Short mmCIF file of C-alpha atoms in Angstrom, two decimals:
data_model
loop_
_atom_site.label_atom_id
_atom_site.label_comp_id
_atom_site.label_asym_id
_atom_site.label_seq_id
_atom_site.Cartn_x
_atom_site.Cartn_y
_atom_site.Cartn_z
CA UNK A 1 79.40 45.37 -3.86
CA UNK A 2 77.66 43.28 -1.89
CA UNK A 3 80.44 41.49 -0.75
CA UNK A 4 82.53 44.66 0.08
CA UNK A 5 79.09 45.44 2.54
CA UNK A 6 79.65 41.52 4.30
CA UNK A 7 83.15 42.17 4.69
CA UNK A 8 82.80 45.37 6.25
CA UNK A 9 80.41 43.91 8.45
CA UNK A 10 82.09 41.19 9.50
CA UNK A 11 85.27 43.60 10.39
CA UNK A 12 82.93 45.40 12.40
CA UNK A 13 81.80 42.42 14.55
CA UNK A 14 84.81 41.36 14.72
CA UNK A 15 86.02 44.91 16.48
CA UNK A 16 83.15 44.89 18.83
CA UNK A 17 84.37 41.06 19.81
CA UNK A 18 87.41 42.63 20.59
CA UNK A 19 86.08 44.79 22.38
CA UNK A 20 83.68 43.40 24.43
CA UNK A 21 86.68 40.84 25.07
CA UNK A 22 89.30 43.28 26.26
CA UNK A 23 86.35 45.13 28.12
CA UNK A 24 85.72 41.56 30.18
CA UNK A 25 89.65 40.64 30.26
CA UNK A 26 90.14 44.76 32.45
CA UNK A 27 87.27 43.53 34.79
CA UNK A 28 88.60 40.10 35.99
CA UNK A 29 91.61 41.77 36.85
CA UNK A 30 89.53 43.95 38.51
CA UNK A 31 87.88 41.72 40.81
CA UNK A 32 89.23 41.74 44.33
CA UNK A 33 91.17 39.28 46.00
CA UNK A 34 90.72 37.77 48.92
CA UNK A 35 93.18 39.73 51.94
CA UNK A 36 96.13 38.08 53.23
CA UNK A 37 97.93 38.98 56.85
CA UNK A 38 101.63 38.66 56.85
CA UNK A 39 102.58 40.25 60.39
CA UNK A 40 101.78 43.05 62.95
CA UNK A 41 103.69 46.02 63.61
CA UNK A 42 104.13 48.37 65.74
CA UNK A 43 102.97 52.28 64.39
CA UNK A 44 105.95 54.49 64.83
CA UNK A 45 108.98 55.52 63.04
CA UNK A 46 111.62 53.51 62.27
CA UNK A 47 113.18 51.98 64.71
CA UNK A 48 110.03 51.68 66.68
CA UNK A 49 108.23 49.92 63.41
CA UNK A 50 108.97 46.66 64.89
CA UNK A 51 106.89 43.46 64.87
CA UNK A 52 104.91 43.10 67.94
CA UNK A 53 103.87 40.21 69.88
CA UNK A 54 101.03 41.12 72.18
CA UNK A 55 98.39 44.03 71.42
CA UNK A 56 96.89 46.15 73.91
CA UNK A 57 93.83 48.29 73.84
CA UNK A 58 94.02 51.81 72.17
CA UNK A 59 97.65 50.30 70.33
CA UNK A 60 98.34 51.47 67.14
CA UNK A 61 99.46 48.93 65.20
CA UNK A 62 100.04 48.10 61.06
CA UNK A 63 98.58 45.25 59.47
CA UNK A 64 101.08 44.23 56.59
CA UNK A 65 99.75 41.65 53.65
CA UNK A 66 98.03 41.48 50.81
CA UNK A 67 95.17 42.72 49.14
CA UNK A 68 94.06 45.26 51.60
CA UNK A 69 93.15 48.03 50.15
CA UNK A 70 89.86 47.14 49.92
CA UNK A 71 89.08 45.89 53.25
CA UNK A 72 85.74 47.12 54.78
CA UNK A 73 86.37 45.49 58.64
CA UNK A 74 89.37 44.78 60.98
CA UNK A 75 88.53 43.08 64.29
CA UNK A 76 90.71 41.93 67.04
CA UNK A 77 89.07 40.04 69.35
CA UNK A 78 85.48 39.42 67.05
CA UNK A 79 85.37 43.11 68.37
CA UNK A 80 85.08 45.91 65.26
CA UNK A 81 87.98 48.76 65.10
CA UNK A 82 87.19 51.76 63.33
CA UNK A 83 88.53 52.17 59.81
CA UNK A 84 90.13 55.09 58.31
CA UNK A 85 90.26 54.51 54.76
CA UNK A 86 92.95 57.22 53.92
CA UNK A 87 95.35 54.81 56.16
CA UNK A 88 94.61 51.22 53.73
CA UNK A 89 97.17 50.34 50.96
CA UNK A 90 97.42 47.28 49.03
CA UNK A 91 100.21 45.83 51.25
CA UNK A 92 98.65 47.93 54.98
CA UNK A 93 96.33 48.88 56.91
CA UNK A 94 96.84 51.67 60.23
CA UNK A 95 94.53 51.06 62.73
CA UNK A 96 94.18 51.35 66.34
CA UNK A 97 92.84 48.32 68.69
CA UNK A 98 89.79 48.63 70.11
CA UNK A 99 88.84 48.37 73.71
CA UNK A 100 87.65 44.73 74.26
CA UNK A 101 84.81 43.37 76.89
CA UNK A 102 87.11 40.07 77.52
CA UNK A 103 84.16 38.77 79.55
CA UNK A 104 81.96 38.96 76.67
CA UNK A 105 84.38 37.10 73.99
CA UNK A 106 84.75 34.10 73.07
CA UNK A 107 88.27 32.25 74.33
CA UNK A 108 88.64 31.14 71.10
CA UNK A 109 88.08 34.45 69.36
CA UNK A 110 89.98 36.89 72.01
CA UNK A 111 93.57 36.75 70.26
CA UNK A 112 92.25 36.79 66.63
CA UNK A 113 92.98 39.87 64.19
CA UNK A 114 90.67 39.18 61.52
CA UNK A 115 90.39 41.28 58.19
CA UNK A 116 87.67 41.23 55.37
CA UNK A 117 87.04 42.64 52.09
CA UNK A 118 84.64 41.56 49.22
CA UNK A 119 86.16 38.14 48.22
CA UNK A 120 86.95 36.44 51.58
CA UNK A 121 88.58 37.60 54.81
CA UNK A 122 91.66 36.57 56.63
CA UNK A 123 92.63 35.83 60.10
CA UNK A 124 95.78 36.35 62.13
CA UNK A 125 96.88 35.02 65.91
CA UNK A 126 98.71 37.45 67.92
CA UNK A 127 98.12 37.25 72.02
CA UNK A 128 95.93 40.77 72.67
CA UNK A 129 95.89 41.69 76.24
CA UNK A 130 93.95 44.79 78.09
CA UNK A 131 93.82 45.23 82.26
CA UNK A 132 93.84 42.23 84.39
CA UNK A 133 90.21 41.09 85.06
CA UNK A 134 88.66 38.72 87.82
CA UNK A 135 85.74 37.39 87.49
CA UNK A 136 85.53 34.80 90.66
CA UNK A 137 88.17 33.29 93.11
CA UNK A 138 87.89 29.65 94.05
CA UNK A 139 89.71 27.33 96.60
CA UNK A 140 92.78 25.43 94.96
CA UNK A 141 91.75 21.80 95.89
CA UNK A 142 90.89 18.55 93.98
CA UNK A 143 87.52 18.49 92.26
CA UNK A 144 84.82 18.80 94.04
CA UNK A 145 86.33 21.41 97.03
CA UNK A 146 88.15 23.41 94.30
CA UNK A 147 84.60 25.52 94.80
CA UNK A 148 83.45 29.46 94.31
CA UNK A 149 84.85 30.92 97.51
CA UNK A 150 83.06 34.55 98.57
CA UNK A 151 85.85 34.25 101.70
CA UNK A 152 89.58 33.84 101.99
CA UNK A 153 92.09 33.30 105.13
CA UNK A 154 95.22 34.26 105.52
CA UNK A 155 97.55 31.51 104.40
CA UNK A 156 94.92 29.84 102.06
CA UNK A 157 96.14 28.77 98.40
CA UNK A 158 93.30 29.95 96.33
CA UNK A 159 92.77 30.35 92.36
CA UNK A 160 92.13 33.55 91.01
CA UNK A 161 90.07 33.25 87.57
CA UNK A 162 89.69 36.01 84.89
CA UNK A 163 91.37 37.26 81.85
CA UNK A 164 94.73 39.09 81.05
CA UNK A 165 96.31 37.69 84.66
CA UNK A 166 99.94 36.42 83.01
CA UNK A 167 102.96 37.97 84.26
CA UNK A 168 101.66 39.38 87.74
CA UNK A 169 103.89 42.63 88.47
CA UNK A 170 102.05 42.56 91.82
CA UNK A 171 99.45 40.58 93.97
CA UNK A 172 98.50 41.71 97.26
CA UNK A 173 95.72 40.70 100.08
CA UNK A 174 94.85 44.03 102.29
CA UNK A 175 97.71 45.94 100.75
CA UNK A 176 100.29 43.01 101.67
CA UNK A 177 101.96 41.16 98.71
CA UNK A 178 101.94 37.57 98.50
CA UNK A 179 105.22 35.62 96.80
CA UNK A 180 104.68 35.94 92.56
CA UNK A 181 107.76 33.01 92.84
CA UNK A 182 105.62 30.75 93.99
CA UNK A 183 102.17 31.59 91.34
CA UNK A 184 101.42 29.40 89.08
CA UNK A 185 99.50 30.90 85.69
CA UNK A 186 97.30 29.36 83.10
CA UNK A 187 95.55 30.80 79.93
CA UNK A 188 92.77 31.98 82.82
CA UNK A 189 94.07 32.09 86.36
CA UNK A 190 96.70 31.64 88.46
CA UNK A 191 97.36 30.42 91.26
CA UNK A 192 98.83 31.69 94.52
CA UNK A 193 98.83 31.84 98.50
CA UNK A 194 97.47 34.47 100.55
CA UNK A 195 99.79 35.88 102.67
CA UNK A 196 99.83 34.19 106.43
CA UNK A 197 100.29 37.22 108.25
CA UNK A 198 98.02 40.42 107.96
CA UNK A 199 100.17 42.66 110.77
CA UNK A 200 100.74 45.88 108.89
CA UNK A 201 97.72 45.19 106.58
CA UNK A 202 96.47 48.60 104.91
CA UNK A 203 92.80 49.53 106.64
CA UNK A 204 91.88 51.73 103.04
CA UNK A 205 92.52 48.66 101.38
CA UNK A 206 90.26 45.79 103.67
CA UNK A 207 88.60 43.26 101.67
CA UNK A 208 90.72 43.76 98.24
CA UNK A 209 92.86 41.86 96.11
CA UNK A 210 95.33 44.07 94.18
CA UNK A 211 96.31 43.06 90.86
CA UNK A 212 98.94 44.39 88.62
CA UNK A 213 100.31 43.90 85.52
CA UNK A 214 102.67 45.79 83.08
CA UNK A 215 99.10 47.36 81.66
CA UNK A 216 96.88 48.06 84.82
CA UNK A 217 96.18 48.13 88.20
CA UNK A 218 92.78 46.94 89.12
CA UNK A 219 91.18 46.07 93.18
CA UNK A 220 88.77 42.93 93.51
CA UNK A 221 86.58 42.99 96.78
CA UNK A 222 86.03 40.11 98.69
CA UNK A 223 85.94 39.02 102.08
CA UNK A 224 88.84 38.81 103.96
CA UNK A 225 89.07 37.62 107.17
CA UNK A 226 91.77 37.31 109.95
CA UNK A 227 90.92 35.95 113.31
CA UNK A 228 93.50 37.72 114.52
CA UNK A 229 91.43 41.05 114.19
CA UNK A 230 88.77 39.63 116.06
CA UNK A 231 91.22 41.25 119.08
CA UNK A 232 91.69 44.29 117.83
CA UNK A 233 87.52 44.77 117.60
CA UNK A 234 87.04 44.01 121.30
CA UNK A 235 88.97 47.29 122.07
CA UNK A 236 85.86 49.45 124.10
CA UNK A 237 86.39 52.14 121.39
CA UNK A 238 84.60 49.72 119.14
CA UNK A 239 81.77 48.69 122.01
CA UNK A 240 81.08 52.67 122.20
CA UNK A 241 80.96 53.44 118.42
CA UNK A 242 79.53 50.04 117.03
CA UNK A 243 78.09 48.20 120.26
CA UNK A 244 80.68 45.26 119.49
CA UNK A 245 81.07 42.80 117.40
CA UNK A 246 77.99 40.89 116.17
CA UNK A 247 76.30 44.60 116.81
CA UNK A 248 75.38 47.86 115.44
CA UNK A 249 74.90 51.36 117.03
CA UNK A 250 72.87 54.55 115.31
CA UNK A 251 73.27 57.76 115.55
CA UNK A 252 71.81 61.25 114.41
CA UNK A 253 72.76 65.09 114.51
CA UNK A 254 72.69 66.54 117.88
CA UNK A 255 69.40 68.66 116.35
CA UNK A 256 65.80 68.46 116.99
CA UNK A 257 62.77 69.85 115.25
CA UNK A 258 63.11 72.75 117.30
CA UNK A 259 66.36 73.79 116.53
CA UNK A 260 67.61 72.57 120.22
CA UNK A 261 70.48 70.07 121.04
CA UNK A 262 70.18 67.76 123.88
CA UNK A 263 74.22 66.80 124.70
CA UNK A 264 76.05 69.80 122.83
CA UNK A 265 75.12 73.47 122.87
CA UNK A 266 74.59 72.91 118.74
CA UNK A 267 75.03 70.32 116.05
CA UNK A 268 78.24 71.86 115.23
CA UNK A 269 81.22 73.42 116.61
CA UNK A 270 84.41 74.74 114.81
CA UNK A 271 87.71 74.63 116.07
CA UNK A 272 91.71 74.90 114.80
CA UNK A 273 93.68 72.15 112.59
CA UNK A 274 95.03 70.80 116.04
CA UNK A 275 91.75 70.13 118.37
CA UNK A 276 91.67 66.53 118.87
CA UNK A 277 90.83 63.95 120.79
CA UNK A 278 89.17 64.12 123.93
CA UNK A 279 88.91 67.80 123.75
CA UNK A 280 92.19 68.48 124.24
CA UNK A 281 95.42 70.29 121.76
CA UNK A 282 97.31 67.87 120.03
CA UNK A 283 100.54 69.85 119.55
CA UNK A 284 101.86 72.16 122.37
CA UNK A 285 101.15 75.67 120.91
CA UNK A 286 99.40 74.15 118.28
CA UNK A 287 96.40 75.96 116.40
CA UNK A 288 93.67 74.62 119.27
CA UNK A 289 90.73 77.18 119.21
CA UNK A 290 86.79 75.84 120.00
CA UNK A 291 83.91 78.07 118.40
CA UNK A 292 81.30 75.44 120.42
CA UNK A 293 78.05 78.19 119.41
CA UNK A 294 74.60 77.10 119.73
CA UNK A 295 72.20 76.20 116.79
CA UNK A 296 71.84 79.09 114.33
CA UNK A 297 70.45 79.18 110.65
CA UNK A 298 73.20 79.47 108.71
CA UNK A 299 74.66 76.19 109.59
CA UNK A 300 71.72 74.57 108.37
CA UNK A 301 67.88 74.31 108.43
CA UNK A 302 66.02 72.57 111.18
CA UNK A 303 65.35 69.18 109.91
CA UNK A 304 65.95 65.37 109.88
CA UNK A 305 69.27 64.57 108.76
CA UNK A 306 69.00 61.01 108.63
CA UNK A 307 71.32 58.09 110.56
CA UNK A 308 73.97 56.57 110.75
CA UNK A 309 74.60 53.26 111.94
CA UNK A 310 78.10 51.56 112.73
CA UNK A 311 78.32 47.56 112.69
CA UNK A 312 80.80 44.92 113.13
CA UNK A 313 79.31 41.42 111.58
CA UNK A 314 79.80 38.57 113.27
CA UNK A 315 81.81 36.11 112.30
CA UNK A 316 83.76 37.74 109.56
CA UNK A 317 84.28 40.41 111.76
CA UNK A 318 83.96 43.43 108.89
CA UNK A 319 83.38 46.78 109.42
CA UNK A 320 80.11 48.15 107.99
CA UNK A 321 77.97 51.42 107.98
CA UNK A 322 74.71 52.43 106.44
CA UNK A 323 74.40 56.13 106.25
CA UNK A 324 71.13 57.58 105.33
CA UNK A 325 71.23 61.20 103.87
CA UNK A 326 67.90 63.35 103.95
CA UNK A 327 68.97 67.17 104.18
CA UNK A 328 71.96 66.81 101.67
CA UNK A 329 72.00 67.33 97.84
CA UNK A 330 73.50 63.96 97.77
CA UNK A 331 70.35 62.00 99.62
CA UNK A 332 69.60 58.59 99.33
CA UNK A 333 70.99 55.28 101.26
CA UNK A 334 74.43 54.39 101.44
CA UNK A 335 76.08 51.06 102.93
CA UNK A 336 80.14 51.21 102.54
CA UNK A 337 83.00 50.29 105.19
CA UNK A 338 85.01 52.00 107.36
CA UNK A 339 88.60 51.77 109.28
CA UNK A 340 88.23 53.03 113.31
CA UNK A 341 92.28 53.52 113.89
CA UNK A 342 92.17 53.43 117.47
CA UNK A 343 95.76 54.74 118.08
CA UNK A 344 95.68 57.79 115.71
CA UNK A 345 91.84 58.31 116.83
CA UNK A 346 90.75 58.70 113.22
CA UNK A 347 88.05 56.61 111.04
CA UNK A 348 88.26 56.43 107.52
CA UNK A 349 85.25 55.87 105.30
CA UNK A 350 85.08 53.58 102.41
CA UNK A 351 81.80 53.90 99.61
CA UNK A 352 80.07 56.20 101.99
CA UNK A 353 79.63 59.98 103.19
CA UNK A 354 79.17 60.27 106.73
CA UNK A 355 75.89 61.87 107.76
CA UNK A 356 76.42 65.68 107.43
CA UNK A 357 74.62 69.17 107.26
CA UNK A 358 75.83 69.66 103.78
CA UNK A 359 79.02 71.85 104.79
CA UNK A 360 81.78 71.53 101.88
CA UNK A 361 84.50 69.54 103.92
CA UNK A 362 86.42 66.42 103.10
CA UNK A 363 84.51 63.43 104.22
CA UNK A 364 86.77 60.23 103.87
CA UNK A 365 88.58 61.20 106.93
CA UNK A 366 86.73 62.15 110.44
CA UNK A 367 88.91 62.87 113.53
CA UNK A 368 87.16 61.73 116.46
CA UNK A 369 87.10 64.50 119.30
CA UNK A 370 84.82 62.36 121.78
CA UNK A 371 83.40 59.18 122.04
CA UNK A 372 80.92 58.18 124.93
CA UNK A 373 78.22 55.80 125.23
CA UNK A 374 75.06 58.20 124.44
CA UNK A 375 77.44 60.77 122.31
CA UNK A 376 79.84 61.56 119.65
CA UNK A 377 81.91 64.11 117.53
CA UNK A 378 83.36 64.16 114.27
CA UNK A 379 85.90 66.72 113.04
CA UNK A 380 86.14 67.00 109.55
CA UNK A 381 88.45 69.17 107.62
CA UNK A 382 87.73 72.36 105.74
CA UNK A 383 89.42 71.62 102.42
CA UNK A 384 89.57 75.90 101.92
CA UNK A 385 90.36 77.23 105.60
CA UNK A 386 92.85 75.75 108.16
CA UNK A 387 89.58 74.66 110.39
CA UNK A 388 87.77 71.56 111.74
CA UNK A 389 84.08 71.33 111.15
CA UNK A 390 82.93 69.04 114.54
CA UNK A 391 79.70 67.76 114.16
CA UNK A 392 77.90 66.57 117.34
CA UNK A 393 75.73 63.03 117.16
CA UNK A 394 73.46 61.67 119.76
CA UNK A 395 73.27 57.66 119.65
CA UNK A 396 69.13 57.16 118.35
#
């Protein structure tokens, strides 16, 4: 009897053994692997599914391996994509690149997919690229000339540094493009010469480098200067808007605290699409009527408008103006740059609102009606009626 009772306990034992054996054997296999990255692809239907190269920002891409459907992080670039987990299989992962500060990366890091689960993580090279970015230009010269330049000249080799610069589609000084057979690239720059002519430069564009690639378009300011325009500044248009060059003229609505003008009748007139320059039609039967009315409320309360002041800098020769807004929902001080086209009689305004009585008009374009030593106007377009808004300034 008794030995019935051993051997039954001993078959017993034996089972949970088994058991607990069979139990441990289903959890190693369990245990998660470390991930493994066999290529990229590209997310689309087949024939689009094809391995890619380069990876751009916002890309959706599929990570093929190993081991991946238990992966908790992708990055690209050391920066963290978001992770659907309905889109991870053992052998892939769908996910979609995330917009990367290149600035704030690491070189090193910048073209590495990495993936990680609960065993290990795994890393992949693949070049990832986003919108051209410069960060400083300097002067292509032996060490130590080859130094931060905050000026270029036209015909100057210089070194643009930044990120995602390969395989220019366009690079252009002012609008003009320079020769992209003649640029040299790095993993960081390139290199390339200024173009040694500026005729025909674009005004909207002064002081920007235009850079394009097959992904973006971006502007870079920076100073830009051509002796040659030193000429075109010592026209007498300039002397009467700016005072010259090295000098700076300011000027205010034709408006005192009284509601009185002292040059005009008002601080603004209206007239038709086709009143111009020097008070006179622009196009024979053109639409040429003048509403010049004194002050009255409804163009705007009696108050300080603020300035604004015209310069051309020495030296560098650069257009600048300050504007400061007071009676405007937009107040505050503005400094931007502006382009006096002294054949079409127009100036164009860069970063800044010209000073204003808060009329809804569109301000990046004046058309100058008169211009005289102690007095100005400024027709700006009604972007609702066919009309020109002229307001009157007085020089301060």
């Amino acid at each position: 009897m008794k030995k019935n009772i051993y051997d039954r306990t001993c078959f017993l034992l034996f089972c949970c053994l088994a058991a607990v054996a069979f139990l441990m054997s289903g959890c190693e296999k369990d245990e998660v692997s470390p991930p493994v990255i066999s290529e990229i692809r590209n997310y689309a239907a087949s024939p689009g599914d094809t391995i890619v190269q380069t990876l751009e920002a916002g890309q959706w891409v599929v990570v093929l391996g190993q081991n991946l459907e238990d992966v908790s992080q992708v990055y690209f670039g050391s920066i963290p994509a978001t992770i659907n987990h309905t889109l991870l299989t053992a052998q892939s992962i769908v996910v979609q690149v995330p917009a990367i500060p290149f600035d704030s990366v690491a070189r090193d890091k910048i073209n590495i997919v990495t993936v990680v689960n609960g065993s290990g993580s795994a890393s992949f090279t693949i070049n990832i690229t986003g919108a051209p970015m410069i960060s400083r230009v300097r002067n292509y010269a032996a060490a130590p000339r080859d130094t931060v330049t905050n000026t270029i000249v036209p015909g100057q080799t210089i070194n643009i540094v930044g990120y995602n610069l390969k395989n220019a589609t366009k690079i252009a000084f002012q609008g003009l493009d320079a020769n992209l057979a003649g640029a040299v690239y790095t993993d960081s720059s390139v290199i390339v010469k200024v173009p040694a002519n500026f005729t025909g430069a674009d005004p909207l564009l002064a002081n920007k480098i235009t850079y394009a690639t097959a992904v973006d378009t971006i502007n870079y300011s920076i100073r830009i200067f051509d002796p040659a325009i030193l000429e075109y500044y010592k026209d007498p248009l300039f002397t009467l808007l700016a005072g010259g060059i090295g000098k700076e003229k300011t000027w205010v609505l034709d408006l005192d605290a009284k509601g009185g003008s002292a040059k005009f009748k008002g601080p603004l007139y209206f007239s038709g699409v086709d009143y111009g320059w020097d008070n006179q039609c622009t196009k024979t039967g053109g639409d040429c009527w003048l509403y010049d009315a004194n002050y009255e409320s409804w163009m705007g309360a009696v108050q300080d408008y603020g300035t604004m002041t015209f310069a051309i800098k020495a030296g560098s020769a650069e257009p600048v103006v300050k504007v400061v807004q007071k009676g405007i929902t937009r107040s505050g001080t503005f400094l931007g740059s502006y382009f006096f086209d002294i054949k079409t009689k127009t100036i164009s305004f860069i970063d800044a609102v010209p000073l204003n009585m808060g009329r809804d008009q569109v301000w990046s374009k004046a058309y100058v009606i008169s211009l005289k030593e102690d007095r100005m106007q400024l027709a700006f377009k009604d972007p609702n009626k066919a009309e020109l808004a002229i307001h009157n300034y007085v020089r301060k």
